[in-house]
């Protein structure tokens, strides 16, 4: 054939407009290079792997509405006869792989299954030869009819249909599994295409709503792919706008870049309407990049009368040569008439498309293989053949990670870091229960609007601010302040047989009991907070270790067992807390006498100093501003000036042998305070609070840590073994049930495995040709 330059509206070289009658079918092109044939064969083999589900492979899809002349066109291209009896319209894709060969004509029929009998993907396509090769064209029609029945009855062995003649019963109306015809011979074109079921116009035209939707979905699955060349057949005997295949094509190829239009049945155009179809051939209407063609095929009656394909091609040539308006078309449009020109164009388009796509296909294939392998690697391990050992291993790994969490990890979101704020709140709450003794009479405080309780500096240095500085203006609403006269009054009421100036220890015990009884609530709150925080961390750990195992049953069982065990440990912690608090409530006791005496001295000095500051402000201010060790002041003659004030007093005391007296000790020289007994009681109680408070804020967190936090890690593994029963008499059965993989995960794994099979099979085909 002669190759022409591309037309202005075509990006692919056009093929000969020579319409002489060729030998045989007249569709072979010996000038096609061997490399093109190899590429076409390669794409055919790639289709055999089923990889077209994952990779966009070049392909020609023949579509059209029912009775659009698709079957006649395919017969003309392939040189074989398709089934024409009632009820044998195309109900599954039929792939035709044509290749020119010097060997005698031959046709093999294969069945390609990409889904099982339930419509589920098989992963690797299953190809099955359907009968022996056919060497007589007259035997093809019956073989195709039987092959379609085998496809439409997926639950039965295909070989049954090679002999059976029951044509009426089918299990499905349409199928995505397809028939593959591989035809070779000296007068066969190098071409490959797939014939799709005809689109059903409406229910009244022989279909039901389900079949209409299924056929449209099947056709869409092919033509929606960017590398699919759409061969659109339009019957001239029907109004153009009423043909659904045209509208579906416009949806997926709106610019007409990969659609080739074929007008069929031009001899059935109503008289006088012929001119209305010529704008399509001239590409003036519904413009397509690869143009519209027009062909005339023999009718069913012609074929029954024994018209050969050679005679059919001659009649087609006569029709377009002698019948107006086709015969009057400009020579530049004559190349769009006749089947031979169409087939040559299809061969050129398909081979060029394959040549352009193969490098991209290789890249896409490798990328998809890598992505699929990564997806498989990211899935949890599949169920083990040793479910008991698998569960035991999971439990040990979980306990190991749990112990690390309980021991502490150096991350900001660790368990111990999450607990610490609650422990600090507990410490502050306990410290805030300290009795707020005021070394002043209540009436005196009420008369001074500027009165504020002072906070001991030594407490600030040890514990930070206590928050006890409460303005006097709010004194009426504050019940925590304890004034010195109230303390003395309680002491007087408690006296029994004591001598004057002596008071029973029960006074101190009463004050101590008032704050120790407040410690139970914050201690239990801390336990609950730690329990809740611990549960959150362990829940996350359980999910991490067990969520992907089985169908979630193991995670659920472990969660329940761990929660039960944690509740037991929390109860033990609460019982220990209650016991520790009860020890404090029972009565004051400490062997830390030095610590207690030191604090009593500090508080007694603090309380007395505060009273002296108000009762003897001059002395208090002098003591406060006095700076010991200053150099003596000299007069104008360089002689020492006699000391005055505090310095003078200290100097005099030193002169009588009391040189160790400090400025702060001067207050002891003042007359006895009538509140000295109350001051001693206040100092006793406040000093003991410091001893007990620091003991409690250590012991309660320690108890929670021992019984609950660390306690969860002790004996949990045996508890899980007992609760799960994996080592019991039914351990194997239980482990198998727990180890079942979830259907969604199993389905995802199977889908990825099937995809990898297809992709690797396609990759091997590419490697065989050295791409």
XYZ file of C-alpha atoms in Angstrom:
771
model
C 0.000 0.000 0.000
C 1.102 3.544 -0.618
C 1.598 5.748 2.463
C 0.301 9.325 2.169
C 1.108 12.425 4.199
C -1.170 13.022 7.174
C -4.222 15.097 6.575
C -4.541 18.455 8.325
C -6.767 17.006 11.012
C -4.755 13.866 11.777
C -1.672 13.382 13.904
C -1.095 9.806 12.726
C 0.033 9.029 9.137
C -2.866 8.054 6.921
C -2.929 4.883 4.924
C -3.434 4.231 1.241
C -6.597 5.327 -0.409
C -6.017 2.584 -2.906
C -9.205 0.586 -3.008
C -8.325 -2.158 -5.451
C -9.553 -5.584 -4.592
C -6.918 -7.531 -2.608
C -6.534 -11.284 -2.582
C -8.461 -13.252 0.029
C -9.791 -10.952 2.663
C -7.532 -8.296 1.190
C -6.366 -6.850 4.542
C -2.733 -7.899 4.845
C 0.113 -5.405 4.682
C 3.450 -7.115 3.937
C 5.241 -3.773 4.257
C 4.686 -3.701 8.009
C 8.026 -4.168 9.716
C 8.867 -7.167 11.812
C 9.392 -4.923 14.856
C 5.809 -3.678 14.637
C 4.521 -7.205 14.571
C 6.660 -8.075 17.576
C 5.255 -5.100 19.487
C 1.711 -6.064 18.611
C 2.401 -9.615 19.746
C 3.927 -8.284 22.978
C 0.841 -6.235 23.806
C -1.300 -9.293 23.116
C 0.779 -11.296 25.584
C 0.474 -8.483 28.136
C -3.286 -8.682 27.765
C -3.041 -12.423 28.476
C -1.608 -11.637 31.931
C -4.635 -9.516 32.825
C -2.389 -6.541 33.610
C -4.720 -4.229 31.683
C -6.583 -3.955 35.014
C -3.576 -2.112 36.434
C -1.808 -0.606 33.412
C -3.355 1.232 30.481
C -2.489 -0.952 27.470
C -3.000 0.141 23.847
C -6.090 -1.466 22.405
C -8.793 -0.960 19.795
C -12.332 -1.386 21.141
C -15.196 -1.782 18.690
C -18.388 -0.319 20.096
C -21.820 0.518 18.818
C -25.477 0.151 19.531
C -27.205 -3.122 18.851
C -27.739 -3.708 15.121
C -25.179 -1.018 14.243
C -23.323 -3.421 11.936
C -20.520 -4.220 14.366
C -20.575 -7.950 13.688
C -20.469 -7.500 9.924
C -17.550 -5.084 10.220
C -15.613 -7.512 12.418
C -16.369 -10.367 10.058
C -15.073 -8.308 7.190
C -11.863 -7.410 9.029
C -11.183 -10.896 10.380
C -12.488 -12.927 7.462
C -14.579 -15.192 9.667
C -18.308 -15.522 10.264
C -19.778 -14.728 13.660
C -22.851 -16.430 15.130
C -26.010 -14.928 13.658
C -28.787 -17.058 15.188
C -31.334 -15.487 17.515
C -30.079 -14.955 21.018
C -26.410 -15.144 20.068
C -25.594 -11.455 20.013
C -22.285 -10.518 21.607
C -22.662 -11.001 25.373
C -19.006 -10.942 26.347
C -15.961 -9.208 24.889
C -14.457 -11.013 21.916
C -10.817 -10.260 21.228
C -9.487 -10.733 17.704
C -5.738 -11.006 17.305
C -4.859 -10.999 13.638
C -1.354 -11.590 12.328
C -0.020 -12.152 8.863
C 1.826 -15.437 8.393
C 3.243 -17.443 5.529
C 1.734 -20.568 7.101
C -1.749 -21.802 6.174
C -4.741 -20.054 7.695
C -5.394 -21.048 11.310
C -7.638 -19.931 14.161
C -7.310 -20.863 17.824
C -9.996 -20.035 20.387
C -9.093 -19.343 23.996
C -11.184 -18.417 27.005
C -9.765 -15.715 29.262
C -11.094 -15.652 32.798
C -10.306 -12.512 34.812
C -13.097 -13.122 37.339
C -14.400 -16.247 39.038
C -17.955 -17.533 38.968
C -18.909 -14.991 41.627
C -17.490 -12.076 39.682
C -14.461 -11.699 41.985
C -11.088 -10.857 40.442
C -8.773 -13.826 39.927
C -5.636 -11.711 40.111
C -3.570 -13.610 37.536
C -5.797 -14.098 34.502
C -6.550 -17.733 33.692
C -6.278 -18.587 30.018
C -7.768 -21.846 28.769
C -7.642 -23.254 25.249
C -11.136 -23.987 23.963
C -10.789 -26.924 21.607
C -8.208 -27.727 18.989
C -7.009 -25.178 16.401
C -9.393 -24.601 13.484
C -8.059 -24.739 9.930
C -11.383 -24.329 8.124
C -13.070 -20.930 8.381
C -16.497 -22.529 8.312
C -15.885 -24.070 11.732
C -15.239 -20.805 13.532
C -18.851 -19.646 13.902
C -19.963 -22.695 15.878
C -16.838 -22.637 18.065
C -17.467 -18.997 18.995
C -21.091 -19.773 19.822
C -20.014 -22.567 22.165
C -17.233 -20.441 23.688
C -19.715 -17.709 24.558
C -21.984 -20.256 26.261
C -18.974 -21.477 28.281
C -18.237 -17.898 29.374
C -21.871 -17.269 30.339
C -21.995 -20.474 32.457
C -18.943 -19.973 34.698
C -19.801 -22.709 37.198
C -19.520 -25.453 34.576
C -16.305 -26.812 33.038
C -15.764 -25.087 29.673
C -14.955 -28.382 27.947
C -18.582 -29.487 28.471
C -19.716 -26.926 25.911
C -17.497 -28.263 23.137
C -19.998 -31.089 22.646
C -23.273 -30.074 24.350
C -25.962 -28.380 22.276
C -28.187 -26.820 24.946
C -28.107 -23.158 23.915
C -30.968 -21.787 25.977
C -29.685 -21.858 29.557
C -27.080 -19.316 30.732
C -26.166 -18.380 34.283
C -25.348 -14.756 33.509
C -26.573 -12.358 30.833
C -23.221 -10.680 30.178
C -19.677 -11.249 31.375
C -16.354 -9.393 31.599
C -14.505 -12.650 30.867
C -13.731 -12.775 27.194
C -13.130 -14.951 24.153
C -9.830 -14.607 22.311
C -9.521 -15.480 18.626
C -5.977 -15.769 17.305
C -6.109 -15.809 13.527
C -3.086 -16.065 11.294
C -2.547 -16.623 7.600
C -1.068 -15.159 4.444
C -4.028 -12.881 3.759
C -4.588 -11.612 7.342
C -3.874 -8.117 8.613
C -1.568 -7.392 11.534
C -4.194 -6.029 13.861
C -5.696 -6.611 17.273
C -9.025 -5.370 18.577
C -11.820 -6.297 20.950
C -15.483 -6.478 20.040
C -17.700 -5.311 22.896
C -21.392 -6.124 23.441
C -23.701 -3.706 21.661
C -25.245 -0.959 23.760
C -28.927 -1.618 24.437
C -31.038 1.404 23.582
C -33.956 0.680 25.908
C -35.945 -2.025 27.638
C -38.273 -2.133 24.668
C -35.303 -3.031 22.430
C -34.701 -6.378 24.088
C -33.033 -5.676 27.405
C -33.781 -5.045 31.039
C -32.488 -2.205 33.160
C -29.811 -4.395 34.761
C -28.495 -5.586 31.383
C -28.516 -2.038 29.992
C -26.450 -0.776 32.923
C -24.113 -3.782 32.844
C -23.321 -3.439 29.135
C -22.719 0.300 29.474
C -20.416 -0.317 32.450
C -18.515 -2.984 30.498
C -18.052 -0.715 27.472
C -17.052 2.199 29.728
C -14.373 0.093 31.448
C -12.620 -0.149 28.056
C -13.164 3.216 26.363
C -12.452 5.301 29.492
C -8.766 4.318 29.331
C -6.538 6.921 27.612
C -4.762 4.316 25.455
C -7.928 2.774 24.088
C -8.665 3.603 20.434
C -12.434 3.690 20.055
C -13.816 2.248 16.826
C -17.317 3.728 16.843
C -19.826 2.044 14.519
C -22.850 4.091 13.480
C -25.592 2.606 11.307
C -26.738 4.968 8.542
C -30.237 3.516 8.630
C -30.860 5.116 12.066
C -30.849 8.793 12.996
C -27.336 9.779 14.096
C -28.380 11.593 17.277
C -30.371 8.612 18.537
C -27.396 6.245 18.682
C -26.248 5.922 22.316
C -22.734 4.714 21.471
C -21.936 8.113 19.957
C -23.009 9.954 23.110
C -21.021 7.589 25.346
C -17.925 8.111 23.207
C -18.268 11.892 23.428
C -18.318 11.570 27.207
C -14.918 9.860 27.391
C -13.273 11.346 24.304
C -14.906 14.779 23.976
C -12.232 16.139 21.614
C -12.298 13.086 19.333
C -8.552 12.472 19.595
C -8.732 8.674 19.886
C -12.019 7.865 18.168
C -12.371 6.515 14.636
C -15.905 6.700 13.300
C -17.291 4.015 10.994
C -20.533 4.477 9.093
C -22.186 1.147 8.266
C -25.140 0.114 6.103
C -24.878 3.027 3.649
C -27.092 1.091 1.247
C -29.989 1.405 3.717
C -30.057 5.196 3.876
C -33.567 6.414 2.996
C -33.593 7.807 -0.529
C -32.745 11.465 -0.584
C -30.962 11.442 2.806
C -27.556 10.319 1.547
C -26.105 13.842 1.435
C -26.746 14.301 5.175
C -23.996 11.757 5.969
C -21.288 13.237 3.746
C -20.285 16.018 6.251
C -19.094 13.245 8.542
C -16.834 11.768 5.863
C -15.504 15.241 5.084
C -14.932 15.673 8.847
C -17.090 18.785 8.841
C -19.505 17.421 11.440
C -18.581 15.694 14.708
C -14.919 16.212 13.874
C -12.567 13.362 14.748
C -8.782 13.548 14.654
C -8.639 10.262 12.737
C -11.729 10.935 10.627
C -14.880 9.050 9.805
C -14.936 6.054 7.446
C -17.745 4.364 5.607
C -17.934 0.652 4.809
C -20.485 -1.655 3.236
C -20.653 -5.239 4.409
C -22.596 -8.203 3.055
C -25.928 -8.868 4.676
C -26.786 -12.069 6.523
C -28.777 -13.140 3.485
C -25.734 -12.630 1.244
C -23.617 -14.820 3.492
C -26.295 -17.531 3.574
C -26.297 -17.521 -0.204
C -22.589 -18.277 -0.140
C -21.117 -14.916 -1.037
C -17.371 -15.142 -0.468
C -15.337 -12.421 1.178
C -13.611 -11.760 -2.143
C -17.008 -11.203 -3.741
C -18.117 -9.066 -0.788
C -15.071 -6.791 -1.182
C -15.761 -6.508 -4.910
C -19.392 -5.573 -4.264
C -18.288 -2.989 -1.684
C -15.876 -1.483 -4.205
C -18.588 -1.360 -6.866
C -21.020 0.291 -4.470
C -18.697 3.188 -3.596
C -17.470 3.507 -7.201
C -20.894 3.563 -8.833
C -23.344 4.807 -6.208
C -23.850 8.539 -5.735
C -23.185 10.548 -3.709
C -20.245 8.319 -2.608
C -18.931 7.986 -6.121
C -18.845 11.761 -6.499
C -16.752 12.452 -3.438
C -13.516 14.316 -3.972
C -10.550 11.888 -4.357
C -9.080 13.130 -1.053
C -12.106 11.687 0.719
C -12.211 8.433 -1.229
C -9.536 7.056 1.152
C -12.163 7.106 3.916
C -14.376 4.651 2.002
C -14.047 0.850 1.927
C -13.008 -1.662 4.554
C -9.452 -2.077 3.293
C -8.670 1.587 3.890
C -10.162 1.417 7.397
C -8.137 -1.640 8.356
C -4.909 -0.127 7.062
C -5.574 2.970 9.109
C -6.308 0.891 12.217
C -3.060 -1.047 11.819
C -1.100 2.173 11.534
C -2.777 3.810 14.517
C -2.402 0.792 16.762
C 1.232 0.124 15.915
C 2.150 3.794 16.383
C 0.312 3.906 19.691
C 2.089 0.774 20.921
C 5.451 2.189 19.883
C 4.825 5.370 21.853
C 3.373 3.668 24.922
C 5.821 0.808 25.505
C 8.514 2.871 27.291
C 5.837 4.444 29.461
C 4.302 1.039 30.136
C 7.632 -0.252 31.415
C 8.009 2.701 33.809
C 4.407 2.442 34.995
C 4.811 -1.283 35.462
C 7.926 -0.961 37.614
C 6.403 1.844 39.688
C 3.215 -0.139 40.240
C 5.194 -3.271 41.178
C 7.175 -1.294 43.758
C 4.044 0.331 45.137
C 2.288 -3.035 45.388
C 5.253 -4.663 47.144
C 5.379 -1.764 49.595
C 1.672 -2.167 50.252
C 2.174 -5.865 51.026
C 5.122 -5.136 53.297
C 3.110 -2.591 55.257
C 0.400 -5.136 56.025
C 0.667 -7.122 59.253
C 2.114 -10.579 59.016
C -0.359 -13.199 57.751
C -1.744 -15.741 60.235
C 0.911 -18.123 61.524
C 0.887 -21.886 61.127
C 1.697 -21.989 64.873
C -1.094 -19.847 66.382
C -0.249 -20.778 69.993
C 3.386 -19.786 69.543
C 2.347 -16.640 67.682
C 0.068 -15.479 70.509
C 2.726 -16.325 73.101
C 5.254 -14.266 71.165
C 2.833 -11.334 70.909
C 2.127 -11.453 74.646
C 5.825 -11.500 75.524
C 6.513 -8.565 73.207
C 3.602 -6.672 74.731
C 4.781 -7.317 78.294
C 8.316 -6.280 77.358
C 7.126 -2.958 75.928
C 4.750 -2.491 78.859
C 7.565 -2.895 81.372
C 9.589 -0.303 79.490
C 6.668 2.116 79.675
C 6.126 1.443 83.378
C 9.816 1.843 84.133
C 9.865 5.127 82.251
C 10.896 6.309 78.823
C 12.706 9.540 78.099
C 9.966 10.997 75.931
C 7.780 13.970 76.697
C 4.659 11.875 76.148
C 5.776 8.985 78.364
C 3.593 7.554 81.133
C 5.610 8.926 84.042
C 5.736 12.344 82.378
C 1.953 12.246 82.021
C 1.514 11.313 85.706
C 3.867 13.954 87.095
C 1.463 16.944 86.823
C -1.134 15.038 88.854
C 1.484 14.259 91.494
C 2.429 17.935 91.693
C -1.243 18.914 92.090
C -1.546 16.363 94.883
C 1.505 17.809 96.646
C 0.077 21.323 96.471
C -3.337 20.186 97.681
C -1.810 18.466 100.706
C 0.402 21.455 101.458
C -2.597 23.778 101.239
C -4.232 21.898 104.127
C -1.620 23.371 106.508
C -3.236 25.198 109.476
C -2.896 28.926 108.816
C -2.019 30.166 112.307
C -1.996 33.928 112.800
C 0.084 35.208 115.779
C -2.413 38.052 116.389
C -5.674 38.471 118.195
C -8.678 38.375 115.905
C -9.936 41.763 117.061
C -6.551 43.281 116.267
C -6.618 41.875 112.734
C -10.180 43.125 112.166
C -9.168 46.689 113.128
C -6.341 46.834 110.559
C -7.486 47.011 106.951
C -3.860 46.686 105.810
C -3.383 43.450 107.699
C -1.900 40.601 105.664
C -0.662 37.269 106.832
C 3.032 36.906 106.262
C 4.517 33.863 104.605
C 7.627 32.442 106.266
C 10.692 32.954 104.096
C 12.101 29.552 104.999
C 8.958 27.871 103.573
C 9.218 29.809 100.340
C 12.814 28.657 99.997
C 11.801 25.017 100.583
C 8.403 24.614 98.902
C 7.792 27.770 96.901
C 4.874 30.108 97.574
C 2.179 28.535 99.716
C -0.597 30.887 98.776
C -1.401 31.737 102.399
C -1.151 35.534 101.968
C -4.825 36.354 102.326
C -5.939 40.028 102.491
C -7.690 41.023 105.725
C -10.503 42.671 103.788
C -11.750 39.178 102.955
C -11.260 37.876 106.463
C -14.955 37.455 107.173
C -15.354 34.949 104.346
C -12.196 32.992 105.188
C -12.519 30.186 107.734
C -9.002 28.753 107.475
C -7.308 31.503 109.523
C -6.621 30.474 113.125
C -5.887 33.441 115.445
C -3.695 33.143 118.486
C -6.427 34.065 120.955
C -8.544 31.242 119.561
C -5.691 28.827 120.078
C -5.271 29.987 123.699
C -8.981 29.687 124.329
C -9.023 26.077 123.037
C -6.018 25.338 125.250
C -7.797 26.731 128.313
C -10.887 24.651 127.593
C -8.780 21.499 127.306
C -7.083 21.862 130.712
C -7.835 19.216 133.313
C -5.459 18.775 136.239
C -2.511 20.628 134.711
C -0.805 23.383 136.674
C -1.341 26.965 135.529
C 0.562 27.695 132.331
C 0.560 24.015 131.327
C -1.809 22.538 128.726
C -2.544 18.927 127.630
C -1.101 17.559 124.335
C -4.654 16.833 123.216
C -4.785 20.413 121.939
C -2.011 19.755 119.446
C -3.591 16.410 118.518
C -6.912 18.093 117.772
C -5.300 20.626 115.440
C -3.290 17.843 113.743
C -6.397 15.716 113.240
C -8.121 18.617 111.497
C -5.635 18.627 108.630
C -4.773 14.907 108.397
C -8.425 13.998 107.876
C -8.392 16.162 104.727
C -5.713 14.047 103.042
C -7.866 11.055 102.125
C -9.769 12.747 99.245
C -6.816 14.167 97.276
C -4.911 10.904 97.742
C -7.764 8.871 96.222
C -8.177 11.427 93.439
C -4.501 11.020 92.584
C -4.975 7.260 92.452
C -7.918 7.583 90.071
C -6.057 10.020 87.815
C -3.031 7.727 87.652
C -5.334 4.776 86.943
C -7.010 6.638 84.084
C -3.721 7.837 82.603
C -2.204 4.377 82.890
C -5.248 2.851 81.182
C -4.891 5.239 78.227
C -1.227 4.370 77.702
C -1.813 0.646 78.038
C -4.801 0.802 75.671
C -2.591 2.409 73.021
C 0.018 -0.286 73.615
C -2.573 -3.059 73.282
C -3.845 -1.576 70.027
C -0.308 -1.332 68.682
C 0.465 -4.975 69.438
C -2.831 -6.748 68.801
C -5.086 -4.645 66.528
C -3.882 -6.297 63.325
C -3.995 -9.814 64.730
C -7.026 -11.892 63.925
C -10.329 -10.078 63.582
C -9.781 -7.883 66.615
C -10.805 -10.659 68.988
C -7.375 -10.943 70.603
C -7.174 -7.175 71.137
C -10.620 -7.189 72.740
C -9.846 -10.147 75.004
C -6.487 -8.711 76.097
C -8.097 -5.331 76.751
C -10.732 -6.865 79.035
C -8.195 -8.994 80.898
C -5.790 -6.088 81.377
C -8.624 -3.819 82.549
C -9.704 -6.405 85.108
C -6.134 -6.789 86.328
C -5.661 -3.019 86.472
C -8.848 -2.686 88.520
C -7.474 -5.219 90.986
C -4.225 -3.299 91.250
C -6.116 -0.004 91.647
C -8.162 -1.494 94.484
C -4.940 -2.662 96.152
C -3.469 0.824 95.743
C -6.586 2.462 97.187
C -6.521 0.088 100.149
C -2.866 0.905 100.820
C -3.594 4.641 100.515
C -6.427 4.348 103.001
C -4.106 2.532 105.404
C -1.377 5.156 105.078
C -3.843 7.983 105.668
C -5.312 6.085 108.620
C -1.826 5.911 110.135
C -1.661 9.703 109.957
C -5.170 10.174 111.349
C -4.520 7.809 114.276
C -2.246 10.350 115.859
C 1.033 12.217 115.499
C 4.249 10.261 115.554
C 7.733 10.851 114.226
C 11.244 9.693 115.038
C 12.641 12.609 113.078
C 13.059 14.638 116.268
C 15.827 16.871 114.955
C 13.725 17.845 111.947
C 10.717 18.516 114.187
C 12.693 20.595 116.703
C 14.306 22.629 113.941
C 10.957 23.497 112.423
C 9.426 24.286 115.813
C 12.223 26.724 116.527
C 11.787 28.340 113.124
C 8.019 28.701 113.484
C 8.257 29.925 117.091
C 10.769 32.569 116.072
C 8.606 33.457 113.065
C 5.427 33.831 115.131
C 7.179 35.808 117.904
C 8.877 38.037 115.364
C 5.579 38.767 113.709
C 4.029 39.732 117.051
C 6.974 41.899 118.043
C 6.849 43.620 114.676
C 3.376 44.848 115.539
C 3.810 45.353 119.272
C 7.346 46.868 119.212
C 7.742 48.233 115.713
C 10.754 50.444 116.607
C 12.741 47.502 117.971
C 11.624 45.304 115.097
C 12.681 47.859 112.504
C 16.031 48.408 114.263
C 16.708 44.679 114.294
C 15.700 44.407 110.665
C 18.002 47.252 109.494
C 20.929 46.325 111.739
C 23.986 45.119 109.813
C 26.487 43.290 112.052
C 30.224 43.569 111.454
C 30.184 47.137 110.230
C 33.374 49.222 110.776
C 33.191 51.659 113.740
C 32.212 55.226 112.970
C 35.069 57.779 113.552
C 34.720 61.418 114.596
C 36.626 64.367 113.090
C 39.678 63.452 115.163
C 39.661 59.857 113.930
C 38.387 58.589 117.219
C 35.685 55.871 117.389
C 32.198 57.189 118.056
C 30.443 55.185 120.800
C 27.840 52.782 119.293
C 24.127 53.504 119.518
C 20.916 51.533 119.165
C 21.206 47.810 118.503
C 24.975 47.981 118.281
C 25.102 49.648 121.699
C 22.860 46.991 123.207
C 24.893 44.127 121.763
C 28.096 45.825 122.909
C 26.785 46.110 126.467
C 25.700 42.475 126.537
C 29.085 41.428 125.267
C 30.661 43.422 128.087
C 28.897 41.222 130.665
C 29.905 37.984 128.965
C 26.950 37.535 126.530
C 28.920 38.071 123.338
C 27.085 35.269 121.460
C 23.806 37.165 121.483
C 22.525 38.198 118.009
C 20.255 41.094 117.109
C 17.314 38.690 116.678
C 17.879 37.388 120.221
C 17.138 40.792 121.689
C 13.417 40.098 121.537
C 13.961 37.423 124.190
C 14.897 40.144 126.652
C 11.412 41.592 126.392
C 8.871 40.787 129.109
C 7.084 37.401 128.710
C 4.178 37.411 126.209
C 0.855 36.323 127.701
C 0.355 34.291 124.489
C 3.555 32.262 124.875
C 1.598 29.051 125.538
C -0.454 29.541 122.359
C 2.691 30.352 120.404
C 4.233 27.052 121.534
C 1.116 25.115 120.522
C 1.052 26.807 117.106
C 4.742 26.105 116.555
C 4.300 22.462 117.640
C 1.393 21.856 115.238
C 2.899 23.725 112.308
C 6.250 21.955 112.732
C 4.549 18.542 112.822
C 2.600 19.407 109.681
C 5.885 19.897 107.824
C 7.101 16.497 109.014
C 3.854 14.679 108.161
C 3.138 16.594 104.941
C 6.477 15.729 103.392
C 6.076 12.144 104.500
C 2.638 11.828 102.915
C 3.455 13.526 99.632
C 6.188 10.927 99.190
C 4.443 7.842 100.549
C 1.145 8.174 98.680
C 2.743 8.415 95.189
C 5.096 5.608 96.199
C 2.148 3.446 97.205
C 0.370 4.144 93.905
C 3.550 3.464 91.968
C 4.168 0.198 93.811
C 0.649 -1.212 93.794
C -0.757 0.230 90.571
C 1.887 1.445 88.122
C 4.616 -1.106 88.732
C 2.009 -3.489 90.074
C 0.366 -3.844 86.652
C 3.581 -5.260 85.265
C 3.859 -7.893 87.997
C 2.116 -11.178 87.252
C 0.217 -9.752 84.249
C 1.651 -12.286 81.802
C 0.439 -15.323 83.793
C -2.935 -13.598 84.195
C -3.196 -13.172 80.418
C -2.265 -16.804 79.806
C -4.903 -17.953 82.282
C -7.541 -15.603 80.923
C -6.936 -16.421 77.272
C -6.595 -20.142 77.862
C -3.959 -20.529 75.165
C -2.112 -23.169 77.171
C -5.261 -24.933 78.325
C -6.813 -28.073 76.816
C -8.563 -25.991 74.115
C -5.547 -23.748 73.558
C -5.030 -24.652 69.901
C -8.677 -24.063 68.999
C -8.767 -20.797 70.932
C -5.529 -19.601 69.352
C -6.786 -20.389 65.857
C -10.004 -18.496 66.489
C -8.129 -15.522 67.887
C -5.619 -15.616 65.040
C -8.144 -15.411 62.225
C -7.343 -12.481 59.984
C -10.059 -9.881 59.510
C -11.926 -10.243 56.187
C -10.993 -6.708 55.125
C -7.292 -7.270 55.806
C -7.348 -10.716 54.219
C -9.122 -9.311 51.172
C -6.632 -6.489 50.857
C -3.711 -8.923 51.117
C -5.207 -11.228 48.506
C -5.925 -8.343 46.151
C -2.344 -7.076 46.444
C -0.948 -10.568 45.871
C -3.067 -11.031 42.760
C -2.033 -7.624 41.463
C 1.631 -8.471 42.045
C 1.187 -11.743 40.136
C -0.224 -9.894 37.135
C 2.410 -7.187 37.234
C 5.358 -9.564 37.589
C 4.023 -11.754 34.801
C 3.750 -8.691 32.552
C 7.243 -7.606 33.591
C 8.640 -10.977 32.523
C 7.002 -10.551 29.117
C 8.706 -7.174 28.710
C 12.063 -8.640 29.735
C 11.731 -11.349 27.089
C 11.818 -8.733 24.316
C 14.657 -6.772 25.946
C 12.777 -3.551 26.674
